[in-house]
């Protein structure tokens, strides 16, 4: 996705979604609503951002990549690129969201850490699902259908952790952080192992 | 039996291996029927411990819980064959994997129905916000997505490969989810969130006598349905390619 317009499109998507939720909610006082809305916005933004990573690749470019590098290199580089993209996107989302809707976060380091780990997890999972969906005929619909059920475990841990960050608990819940890192590792490892079977056509 | 005596020796020799094979392959189907008959009769007639809220609905244990055991067994078979397909590119493994997933959905659906009925009479609602129910719902969603994915690819080899990749990916995520789930919230189910498990006193020796055969019987029945589905699918393919 080395395309200025699509990058700009995603940024605009985040800003306008946040603005729409600002207009409909005005001010949010309940931490759980704030949290849920934030992650839902981020979820849809990341699906839109990462769906492009395989769906909009031309056949010729994939064939070109196929001849020069290994499938493992392709998936890992896509995951790394998407993680960076999504980290920036989520930081921006947080900024815009805090400006419009207001910030309730008390423990900022934990929230940012959760956001970063979440971005990495989302991007690696969605990159793989995008690779699967790109092989089908109606791929944009399938992208959502395939990714939602398997994203739920990740999302639940993220919501739990960010809720802790919002409430500003005294001790960091290391258990959940470890689970998050563990899930990310598993997703990346599975993508690394399985991508070669999607690759050859 | 009588005809065997009259027939010449060659014929008898031809018959006996097939008969032997028959017994060797069919014993578990007979066992399944026997176990399930026992489950149904004993499940409704044997005495059960009298518990305050559960009362007689405790008998649902013999039907509801084995469904989930069967579902996990058959879904594991499905994933196993998906892995096999990726390593050997054998179209038969793909048929087996998809039919196992279909059977898993069937048992899972039965598990949901029996659970829903049970919930209505003990917790007071058809569906409650409970972690295990969420887990079941997500399992359903994942495998329905798997079927949609299969439906949207026409080319057979490609469909087999991509469905196998998704099956493995989704199953691992599901297992992770089922592992972390108990840490997230309490459950209304026995053995979670401070509720006493059935092991503690409910599932006393009178219930064990029925429960273990029930689990074995339902798993065997599931495997039986699954093998029938695989045979049917293979026959369909045979007809398709001959015509």
Tab-separated table of C-alpha atoms in Angstrom:
chain	number	residue	atom	x	y	z
A	1	UNK	CA	0.000	0.000	0.000
A	2	UNK	CA	2.593	2.545	-1.007
A	3	UNK	CA	-0.174	4.863	-1.993
A	4	UNK	CA	-0.652	8.334	-0.538
A	5	UNK	CA	-4.321	8.437	-1.350
A	6	UNK	CA	-5.234	5.222	0.393
A	7	UNK	CA	-3.192	6.222	3.458
A	8	UNK	CA	-4.949	9.572	3.523
A	9	UNK	CA	-8.242	7.777	3.033
A	10	UNK	CA	-7.719	5.651	6.129
A	11	UNK	CA	-6.725	8.653	8.234
A	12	UNK	CA	-9.812	10.508	7.073
A	13	UNK	CA	-11.888	7.429	7.823
A	14	UNK	CA	-10.700	7.425	11.444
A	15	UNK	CA	-11.241	11.150	11.891
A	16	UNK	CA	-14.718	11.137	10.400
A	17	UNK	CA	-15.802	8.046	12.382
A	18	UNK	CA	-14.631	9.696	15.590
A	19	UNK	CA	-16.436	12.880	14.630
A	20	UNK	CA	-19.646	11.012	13.922
A	21	UNK	CA	-19.463	9.285	17.284
A	22	UNK	CA	-18.721	12.639	18.913
A	23	UNK	CA	-21.825	14.136	17.311
A	24	UNK	CA	-23.998	11.252	18.377
A	25	UNK	CA	-22.618	10.835	21.910
A	26	UNK	CA	-21.510	14.416	22.737
A	27	UNK	CA	-19.714	13.611	25.991
A	28	UNK	CA	-19.058	10.144	27.339
A	29	UNK	CA	-18.805	9.770	31.087
A	30	UNK	CA	-18.965	6.008	31.473
A	31	UNK	CA	-15.491	4.433	31.164
A	32	UNK	CA	-16.799	1.178	29.706
A	33	UNK	CA	-18.713	2.963	26.954
A	34	UNK	CA	-15.679	5.108	26.192
A	35	UNK	CA	-13.513	2.015	26.014
A	36	UNK	CA	-15.910	-0.023	23.893
A	37	UNK	CA	-16.491	2.780	21.414
A	38	UNK	CA	-12.780	3.404	21.046
A	39	UNK	CA	-11.997	-0.224	20.275
A	40	UNK	CA	-14.908	-0.575	17.873
A	41	UNK	CA	-13.721	2.452	15.915
A	42	UNK	CA	-10.193	1.090	15.892
A	43	UNK	CA	-11.396	-2.377	14.882
A	44	UNK	CA	-13.214	-1.140	11.804
A	45	UNK	CA	-10.436	1.273	10.890
A	46	UNK	CA	-7.841	-1.494	11.067
A	47	UNK	CA	-9.946	-3.885	9.004
A	48	UNK	CA	-10.267	-1.224	6.353
A	49	UNK	CA	-6.593	-0.355	6.489
A	50	UNK	CA	-5.235	-3.868	6.354
A	51	UNK	CA	-7.746	-5.391	3.955
A	52	UNK	CA	-5.823	-3.516	1.291
A	53	UNK	CA	-2.547	-5.273	2.018
A	54	UNK	CA	-3.428	-8.247	-0.165
A	55	UNK	CA	-6.780	-7.440	-1.703
A	56	UNK	CA	-5.552	-4.534	-3.755
A	57	UNK	CA	-2.311	-6.122	-4.907
A	58	UNK	CA	-2.219	-6.742	-8.619
A	59	UNK	CA	-1.582	-10.236	-9.878
A	60	UNK	CA	1.519	-9.103	-11.671
A	61	UNK	CA	3.094	-7.672	-8.547
A	62	UNK	CA	2.420	-10.837	-6.553
A	63	UNK	CA	3.957	-12.895	-9.339
A	64	UNK	CA	6.985	-10.626	-9.316
A	65	UNK	CA	7.373	-11.036	-5.542
A	66	UNK	CA	6.930	-14.786	-5.950
A	67	UNK	CA	9.951	-14.976	-8.215
A	68	UNK	CA	12.338	-12.962	-6.077
A	69	UNK	CA	11.620	-13.684	-2.388
A	70	UNK	CA	10.427	-16.471	-0.110
A	71	UNK	CA	6.816	-16.490	1.156
A	72	UNK	CA	8.062	-16.135	4.738
A	73	UNK	CA	9.807	-12.893	3.851
A	74	UNK	CA	6.630	-11.544	2.251
A	75	UNK	CA	4.345	-12.270	5.182
A	76	UNK	CA	6.819	-11.052	7.806
A	77	UNK	CA	7.514	-7.813	5.969
A	78	UNK	CA	3.781	-7.242	5.461
A	79	UNK	CA	3.140	-7.869	9.156
A	80	UNK	CA	5.897	-5.476	10.213
A	81	UNK	CA	4.744	-2.783	7.813
A	82	UNK	CA	1.116	-3.151	8.868
A	83	UNK	CA	2.068	-3.117	12.557
A	84	UNK	CA	3.847	0.187	12.113
A	85	UNK	CA	0.975	1.572	10.071
A	86	UNK	CA	-1.589	0.485	12.601
A	87	UNK	CA	0.425	1.787	15.561
A	88	UNK	CA	0.496	5.228	13.963
A	89	UNK	CA	-3.158	4.940	13.035
A	90	UNK	CA	-4.182	3.931	16.558
A	91	UNK	CA	-2.121	6.730	18.120
A	92	UNK	CA	-3.839	9.188	15.824
A	93	UNK	CA	-7.195	7.634	16.624
A	94	UNK	CA	-6.509	8.074	20.348
A	95	UNK	CA	-5.491	11.691	19.820
A	96	UNK	CA	-8.577	12.619	17.782
A	97	UNK	CA	-10.819	10.643	20.078
A	98	UNK	CA	-9.402	12.351	23.186
A	99	UNK	CA	-9.803	15.786	21.621
A	100	UNK	CA	-13.417	15.313	20.575
A	101	UNK	CA	-14.905	12.835	22.997
A	102	UNK	CA	-12.589	13.552	25.932
A	103	UNK	CA	-9.987	11.364	27.593
A	104	UNK	CA	-10.743	9.226	30.601
A	105	UNK	CA	-7.424	7.385	30.693
A	106	UNK	CA	-5.585	7.575	34.007
A	107	UNK	CA	-2.643	5.284	33.343
A	108	UNK	CA	-1.258	6.477	30.022
A	109	UNK	CA	1.842	4.238	29.748
A	110	UNK	CA	-0.263	1.099	30.169
A	111	UNK	CA	-2.842	2.346	27.690
A	112	UNK	CA	-0.195	3.114	25.078
A	113	UNK	CA	1.461	-0.257	25.630
A	114	UNK	CA	-1.904	-1.989	25.200
A	115	UNK	CA	-2.537	0.063	22.098
A	116	UNK	CA	0.825	-0.892	20.622
A	117	UNK	CA	0.459	-4.617	21.389
A	118	UNK	CA	-3.093	-4.484	20.097
A	119	UNK	CA	-1.971	-2.877	16.866
A	120	UNK	CA	0.637	-5.587	16.355
A	121	UNK	CA	-1.897	-8.334	17.062
A	122	UNK	CA	-4.599	-6.811	14.849
A	123	UNK	CA	-2.206	-6.264	11.994
A	124	UNK	CA	-0.699	-9.749	12.018
A	125	UNK	CA	-4.096	-11.412	12.266
A	126	UNK	CA	-5.700	-9.233	9.629
A	127	UNK	CA	-2.746	-9.552	7.251
A	128	UNK	CA	-3.187	-13.309	7.299
A	129	UNK	CA	-6.977	-13.107	6.898
A	130	UNK	CA	-6.518	-10.627	4.079
A	131	UNK	CA	-4.227	-13.131	2.366
A	132	UNK	CA	-6.925	-15.803	2.739
A	133	UNK	CA	-9.743	-13.513	1.615
A	134	UNK	CA	-7.809	-12.300	-1.420
A	135	UNK	CA	-8.049	-15.810	-2.870
A	136	UNK	CA	-11.831	-15.725	-2.991
A	137	UNK	CA	-14.331	-14.075	-5.286
A	138	UNK	CA	-16.208	-11.785	-2.850
A	139	UNK	CA	-13.263	-10.798	-0.764
A	140	UNK	CA	-14.337	-7.634	1.097
A	141	UNK	CA	-17.376	-9.311	2.644
A	142	UNK	CA	-15.354	-12.360	3.487
A	143	UNK	CA	-12.660	-10.257	5.149
A	144	UNK	CA	-15.135	-9.229	7.858
A	145	UNK	CA	-16.773	-12.638	8.191
A	146	UNK	CA	-13.461	-14.455	8.562
A	147	UNK	CA	-11.734	-11.982	10.840
A	148	UNK	CA	-14.411	-11.132	13.425
A	149	UNK	CA	-14.760	-14.500	15.160
A	150	UNK	CA	-11.032	-15.083	15.448
A	151	UNK	CA	-10.381	-11.506	16.581
A	152	UNK	CA	-12.682	-11.783	19.579
A	153	UNK	CA	-10.109	-13.380	21.942
A	154	UNK	CA	-7.608	-10.636	21.175
A	155	UNK	CA	-10.235	-7.936	21.463
A	156	UNK	CA	-11.476	-9.181	24.824
A	157	UNK	CA	-7.992	-9.152	26.341
A	158	UNK	CA	-7.358	-5.688	24.906
A	159	UNK	CA	-10.603	-4.303	26.282
A	160	UNK	CA	-9.861	-5.772	29.687
A	161	UNK	CA	-6.348	-4.303	29.751
A	162	UNK	CA	-7.352	-0.874	28.512
A	163	UNK	CA	-10.164	-0.810	31.067
A	164	UNK	CA	-7.496	-1.369	33.716
A	165	UNK	CA	-5.518	1.507	32.236
A	166	UNK	CA	-8.563	3.779	32.261
A	167	UNK	CA	-9.323	2.937	35.865
A	168	UNK	CA	-5.663	3.508	36.741
A	169	UNK	CA	-5.163	0.417	38.872
A	170	UNK	CA	-2.141	0.535	41.144
A	171	UNK	CA	-0.537	-2.649	39.880
A	172	UNK	CA	-0.223	-3.623	36.246
A	173	UNK	CA	-1.936	-6.902	35.555
A	174	UNK	CA	1.074	-8.751	34.152
A	175	UNK	CA	-1.024	-11.842	33.507
A	176	UNK	CA	-3.057	-10.144	30.825
A	177	UNK	CA	0.004	-8.475	29.272
A	178	UNK	CA	1.644	-11.892	29.029
A	179	UNK	CA	-1.485	-13.374	27.466
A	180	UNK	CA	-1.493	-10.564	24.921
A	181	UNK	CA	2.162	-11.139	24.013
A	182	UNK	CA	1.468	-14.874	23.852
A	183	UNK	CA	-1.485	-14.411	21.464
A	184	UNK	CA	0.594	-12.127	19.238
A	185	UNK	CA	3.416	-14.651	19.123
A	186	UNK	CA	1.029	-17.454	18.202
A	187	UNK	CA	-0.560	-15.438	15.400
A	188	UNK	CA	2.801	-14.487	13.913
A	189	UNK	CA	4.097	-18.059	14.201
A	190	UNK	CA	0.988	-19.485	12.523
A	191	UNK	CA	1.154	-16.920	9.739
A	192	UNK	CA	4.806	-17.731	9.226
A	193	UNK	CA	4.094	-21.458	8.976
A	194	UNK	CA	0.876	-21.353	6.964
A	195	UNK	CA	1.459	-18.533	4.506
A	196	UNK	CA	3.483	-20.635	2.082
A	197	UNK	CA	0.359	-22.695	1.337
A	198	UNK	CA	-1.625	-19.611	0.425
A	199	UNK	CA	1.177	-18.234	-1.621
A	200	UNK	CA	1.533	-20.751	-4.423
A	201	UNK	CA	-1.389	-20.544	-6.793
B	1	UNK	CA	-25.304	-70.161	8.427
B	2	UNK	CA	-26.910	-73.208	6.823
B	3	UNK	CA	-25.847	-72.202	3.354
B	4	UNK	CA	-22.226	-72.168	4.472
B	5	UNK	CA	-22.329	-75.853	5.148
B	6	UNK	CA	-23.786	-76.667	1.762
B	7	UNK	CA	-21.534	-74.389	-0.243
B	8	UNK	CA	-18.164	-75.640	-1.515
B	9	UNK	CA	-15.005	-74.921	0.450
B	10	UNK	CA	-13.785	-72.158	-1.895
B	11	UNK	CA	-16.872	-70.085	-1.275
B	12	UNK	CA	-16.580	-70.447	2.438
B	13	UNK	CA	-13.032	-69.216	2.299
B	14	UNK	CA	-14.202	-66.188	0.332
B	15	UNK	CA	-16.921	-65.388	2.812
B	16	UNK	CA	-15.056	-65.674	6.040
B	17	UNK	CA	-12.554	-62.808	5.601
B	18	UNK	CA	-15.333	-60.361	4.753
B	19	UNK	CA	-17.311	-61.524	7.740
B	20	UNK	CA	-14.293	-61.152	9.963
B	21	UNK	CA	-13.695	-57.687	8.542
B	22	UNK	CA	-17.333	-56.883	9.175
B	23	UNK	CA	-17.116	-57.659	12.846
B	24	UNK	CA	-13.788	-55.890	13.135
B	25	UNK	CA	-15.184	-52.718	11.594
B	26	UNK	CA	-18.685	-52.744	12.980
B	27	UNK	CA	-18.120	-53.551	16.658
B	28	UNK	CA	-17.913	-49.918	17.679
B	29	UNK	CA	-21.199	-49.087	15.949
B	30	UNK	CA	-22.921	-51.841	17.922
B	31	UNK	CA	-21.175	-50.587	21.057
B	32	UNK	CA	-22.432	-47.084	20.322
B	33	UNK	CA	-26.042	-48.270	20.025
B	34	UNK	CA	-25.772	-50.311	23.213
B	35	UNK	CA	-24.202	-47.446	25.138
B	36	UNK	CA	-26.777	-44.948	23.936
B	37	UNK	CA	-29.681	-47.262	24.721
B	38	UNK	CA	-28.201	-47.645	28.177
B	39	UNK	CA	-27.768	-43.862	28.437
B	40	UNK	CA	-31.358	-43.145	27.488
B	41	UNK	CA	-32.923	-45.835	29.653
B	42	UNK	CA	-30.644	-45.428	32.655
B	43	UNK	CA	-30.478	-41.669	32.207
B	44	UNK	CA	-34.210	-41.318	32.673
B	45	UNK	CA	-34.767	-44.094	35.185
B	46	UNK	CA	-31.753	-44.336	37.486
B	47	UNK	CA	-31.856	-42.372	40.725
B	48	UNK	CA	-30.118	-39.005	40.717
B	49	UNK	CA	-29.050	-36.838	43.662
B	50	UNK	CA	-31.730	-34.327	44.616
B	51	UNK	CA	-30.297	-30.827	44.195
B	52	UNK	CA	-32.160	-27.629	45.089
B	53	UNK	CA	-32.433	-25.774	41.757
B	54	UNK	CA	-31.538	-28.559	39.385
B	55	UNK	CA	-34.068	-31.167	40.511
B	56	UNK	CA	-34.629	-33.660	37.720
B	57	UNK	CA	-32.998	-31.462	35.044
B	58	UNK	CA	-29.694	-32.858	36.288
B	59	UNK	CA	-30.375	-35.743	33.909
B	60	UNK	CA	-29.612	-33.373	31.051
B	61	UNK	CA	-25.963	-33.859	32.053
B	62	UNK	CA	-26.006	-37.131	30.113
B	63	UNK	CA	-27.062	-35.357	26.925
B	64	UNK	CA	-25.760	-31.800	27.074
B	65	UNK	CA	-22.181	-32.294	28.248
B	66	UNK	CA	-21.280	-35.217	25.920
B	67	UNK	CA	-22.323	-33.041	22.952
B	68	UNK	CA	-19.450	-30.648	23.642
B	69	UNK	CA	-17.035	-33.542	24.147
B	70	UNK	CA	-18.134	-34.958	20.801
B	71	UNK	CA	-17.874	-31.577	19.121
B	72	UNK	CA	-14.321	-30.976	20.290
B	73	UNK	CA	-13.337	-34.512	19.276
B	74	UNK	CA	-14.740	-34.185	15.788
B	75	UNK	CA	-13.356	-30.663	15.301
B	76	UNK	CA	-9.970	-31.967	16.296
B	77	UNK	CA	-10.355	-34.649	13.617
B	78	UNK	CA	-11.214	-31.903	11.161
B	79	UNK	CA	-8.095	-29.874	11.964
B	80	UNK	CA	-5.936	-32.979	11.932
B	81	UNK	CA	-7.068	-33.740	8.383
B	82	UNK	CA	-6.539	-30.133	7.362
B	83	UNK	CA	-2.925	-30.406	8.488
B	84	UNK	CA	-2.699	-33.704	6.625
B	85	UNK	CA	-4.069	-32.061	3.523
B	86	UNK	CA	-1.462	-29.325	3.611
B	87	UNK	CA	1.377	-31.792	3.991
B	88	UNK	CA	0.173	-34.293	1.361
B	89	UNK	CA	-2.146	-32.312	-0.943
B	90	UNK	CA	-4.612	-35.155	-0.867
B	91	UNK	CA	-8.169	-34.178	-1.817
B	92	UNK	CA	-9.576	-36.953	0.342
B	93	UNK	CA	-8.273	-35.264	3.492
B	94	UNK	CA	-10.135	-32.138	2.477
B	95	UNK	CA	-13.418	-34.036	2.163
B	96	UNK	CA	-12.819	-35.606	5.553
B	97	UNK	CA	-11.951	-32.240	7.139
B	98	UNK	CA	-15.019	-30.485	5.785
B	99	UNK	CA	-17.406	-33.301	6.681
B	100	UNK	CA	-15.937	-33.471	10.180
B	101	UNK	CA	-16.575	-29.745	10.553
B	102	UNK	CA	-20.166	-30.240	9.342
B	103	UNK	CA	-20.709	-33.007	11.881
B	104	UNK	CA	-19.124	-30.833	14.560
B	105	UNK	CA	-21.617	-28.081	13.797
B	106	UNK	CA	-24.483	-30.563	14.052
B	107	UNK	CA	-23.425	-31.746	17.507
B	108	UNK	CA	-22.587	-28.222	18.577
B	109	UNK	CA	-26.078	-27.126	17.567
B	110	UNK	CA	-27.588	-29.963	19.594
B	111	UNK	CA	-25.383	-28.911	22.509
B	112	UNK	CA	-26.711	-25.364	22.222
B	113	UNK	CA	-30.335	-26.559	22.154
B	114	UNK	CA	-29.966	-28.862	25.148
B	115	UNK	CA	-28.012	-26.178	26.994
B	116	UNK	CA	-30.594	-23.548	26.176
B	117	UNK	CA	-33.399	-25.738	27.503
B	118	UNK	CA	-31.419	-26.437	30.638
B	119	UNK	CA	-30.667	-22.750	31.116
B	120	UNK	CA	-34.359	-21.907	30.764
B	121	UNK	CA	-35.290	-24.144	33.682
B	122	UNK	CA	-32.366	-23.477	35.993
B	123	UNK	CA	-31.094	-19.958	35.269
B	124	UNK	CA	-34.417	-18.645	34.019
B	125	UNK	CA	-33.533	-17.581	30.485
B	126	UNK	CA	-32.892	-19.209	27.119
B	127	UNK	CA	-29.624	-17.349	26.701
B	128	UNK	CA	-27.560	-15.715	29.428
B	129	UNK	CA	-24.392	-13.633	29.327
B	130	UNK	CA	-21.975	-16.387	30.222
B	131	UNK	CA	-18.406	-17.025	29.124
B	132	UNK	CA	-19.034	-20.595	28.040
B	133	UNK	CA	-22.015	-19.546	25.960
B	134	UNK	CA	-19.850	-16.918	24.310
B	135	UNK	CA	-17.275	-19.593	23.578
B	136	UNK	CA	-19.919	-21.787	21.975
B	137	UNK	CA	-21.249	-18.879	19.916
B	138	UNK	CA	-17.758	-18.016	18.673
B	139	UNK	CA	-17.113	-21.628	17.722
B	140	UNK	CA	-20.308	-21.565	15.657
B	141	UNK	CA	-19.310	-18.293	13.987
B	142	UNK	CA	-15.843	-19.569	13.136
B	143	UNK	CA	-17.112	-22.725	11.486
B	144	UNK	CA	-19.948	-20.961	9.672
B	145	UNK	CA	-17.288	-18.584	8.315
B	146	UNK	CA	-15.313	-21.664	7.288
B	147	UNK	CA	-18.277	-22.917	5.244
B	148	UNK	CA	-18.807	-19.497	3.671
B	149	UNK	CA	-15.130	-19.477	2.748
B	150	UNK	CA	-15.457	-22.910	1.162
B	151	UNK	CA	-18.512	-21.769	-0.736
B	152	UNK	CA	-16.789	-18.780	-2.232
B	153	UNK	CA	-13.933	-20.619	-3.962
B	154	UNK	CA	-14.782	-22.634	-7.049
B	155	UNK	CA	-11.517	-24.299	-7.912
B	156	UNK	CA	-11.281	-27.543	-5.964
B	157	UNK	CA	-7.568	-27.746	-5.128
B	158	UNK	CA	-7.417	-24.092	-4.216
B	159	UNK	CA	-10.538	-24.351	-2.045
B	160	UNK	CA	-9.100	-27.336	-0.224
B	161	UNK	CA	-5.810	-25.600	0.505
B	162	UNK	CA	-7.205	-22.250	1.605
B	163	UNK	CA	-9.951	-23.807	3.701
B	164	UNK	CA	-7.311	-25.959	5.399
B	165	UNK	CA	-5.212	-22.895	6.221
B	166	UNK	CA	-8.221	-21.088	7.686
B	167	UNK	CA	-9.304	-24.171	9.595
B	168	UNK	CA	-5.941	-24.514	11.330
B	169	UNK	CA	-5.635	-20.788	11.988
B	170	UNK	CA	-9.149	-20.508	13.394
B	171	UNK	CA	-8.903	-23.655	15.506
B	172	UNK	CA	-5.723	-22.481	17.217
B	173	UNK	CA	-7.315	-19.111	17.956
B	174	UNK	CA	-10.348	-20.930	19.316
B	175	UNK	CA	-8.201	-23.045	21.629
B	176	UNK	CA	-6.398	-19.920	22.828
B	177	UNK	CA	-9.764	-18.321	23.457
B	178	UNK	CA	-11.050	-21.312	25.388
B	179	UNK	CA	-7.860	-21.266	27.475
B	180	UNK	CA	-7.944	-17.578	28.375
B	181	UNK	CA	-11.707	-17.462	28.771
B	182	UNK	CA	-11.836	-18.711	32.378
B	183	UNK	CA	-9.494	-15.877	33.404
B	184	UNK	CA	-11.754	-13.212	31.986
B	185	UNK	CA	-15.032	-13.686	33.822
B	186	UNK	CA	-16.868	-15.964	36.105
B	187	UNK	CA	-19.267	-18.470	34.668
B	188	UNK	CA	-22.631	-19.713	35.764
B	189	UNK	CA	-21.554	-23.201	34.794
B	190	UNK	CA	-20.675	-25.696	37.509
B	191	UNK	CA	-17.031	-25.689	38.485
B	192	UNK	CA	-16.501	-22.021	37.537
B	193	UNK	CA	-16.648	-18.793	39.452
B	194	UNK	CA	-17.202	-20.272	42.871
B	195	UNK	CA	-19.924	-22.648	41.717
B	196	UNK	CA	-19.274	-26.173	42.891
B	197	UNK	CA	-18.314	-28.527	40.096
B	198	UNK	CA	-20.261	-31.651	39.396
B	199	UNK	CA	-17.228	-33.603	40.540
B	200	UNK	CA	-17.561	-32.366	44.057
B	201	UNK	CA	-20.796	-33.928	45.112
B	202	UNK	CA	-23.353	-33.788	42.337
B	203	UNK	CA	-21.686	-36.276	40.091
B	204	UNK	CA	-21.650	-39.004	42.669
B	205	UNK	CA	-21.115	-42.622	41.847
B	206	UNK	CA	-24.697	-43.194	40.657
B	207	UNK	CA	-24.285	-40.567	37.988
B	208	UNK	CA	-20.817	-41.625	36.940
B	209	UNK	CA	-22.195	-45.023	35.995
B	210	UNK	CA	-24.328	-43.357	33.340
B	211	UNK	CA	-22.199	-40.327	32.503
B	212	UNK	CA	-19.056	-42.087	31.235
B	213	UNK	CA	-20.938	-44.532	28.974
B	214	UNK	CA	-22.971	-41.547	27.727
B	215	UNK	CA	-19.835	-39.647	26.741
B	216	UNK	CA	-18.391	-42.689	24.971
B	217	UNK	CA	-21.697	-43.466	23.273
B	218	UNK	CA	-22.268	-39.954	21.942
B	219	UNK	CA	-18.682	-39.659	20.702
B	220	UNK	CA	-19.009	-42.974	18.888
B	221	UNK	CA	-22.323	-41.913	17.361
B	222	UNK	CA	-20.752	-38.644	16.177
B	223	UNK	CA	-17.898	-40.540	14.571
B	224	UNK	CA	-20.436	-42.847	12.931
B	225	UNK	CA	-22.400	-39.926	11.457
B	226	UNK	CA	-19.123	-38.448	10.308
B	227	UNK	CA	-17.994	-41.615	8.509
B	228	UNK	CA	-21.392	-41.842	6.794
B	229	UNK	CA	-21.098	-38.242	5.630
B	230	UNK	CA	-17.608	-38.877	4.277
B	231	UNK	CA	-18.837	-41.956	2.378
B	232	UNK	CA	-21.776	-40.024	0.967
B	233	UNK	CA	-19.552	-37.174	-0.170
B	234	UNK	CA	-17.126	-39.570	-1.837
B	235	UNK	CA	-19.998	-41.317	-3.645
B	236	UNK	CA	-21.309	-37.943	-4.836
B	237	UNK	CA	-17.895	-37.159	-6.275
B	238	UNK	CA	-17.748	-40.564	-7.940
B	239	UNK	CA	-21.103	-39.992	-9.652
B	240	UNK	CA	-20.048	-36.496	-10.648
B	241	UNK	CA	-16.901	-37.693	-12.358
B	242	UNK	CA	-18.426	-40.722	-14.044
B	243	UNK	CA	-21.255	-38.789	-15.668
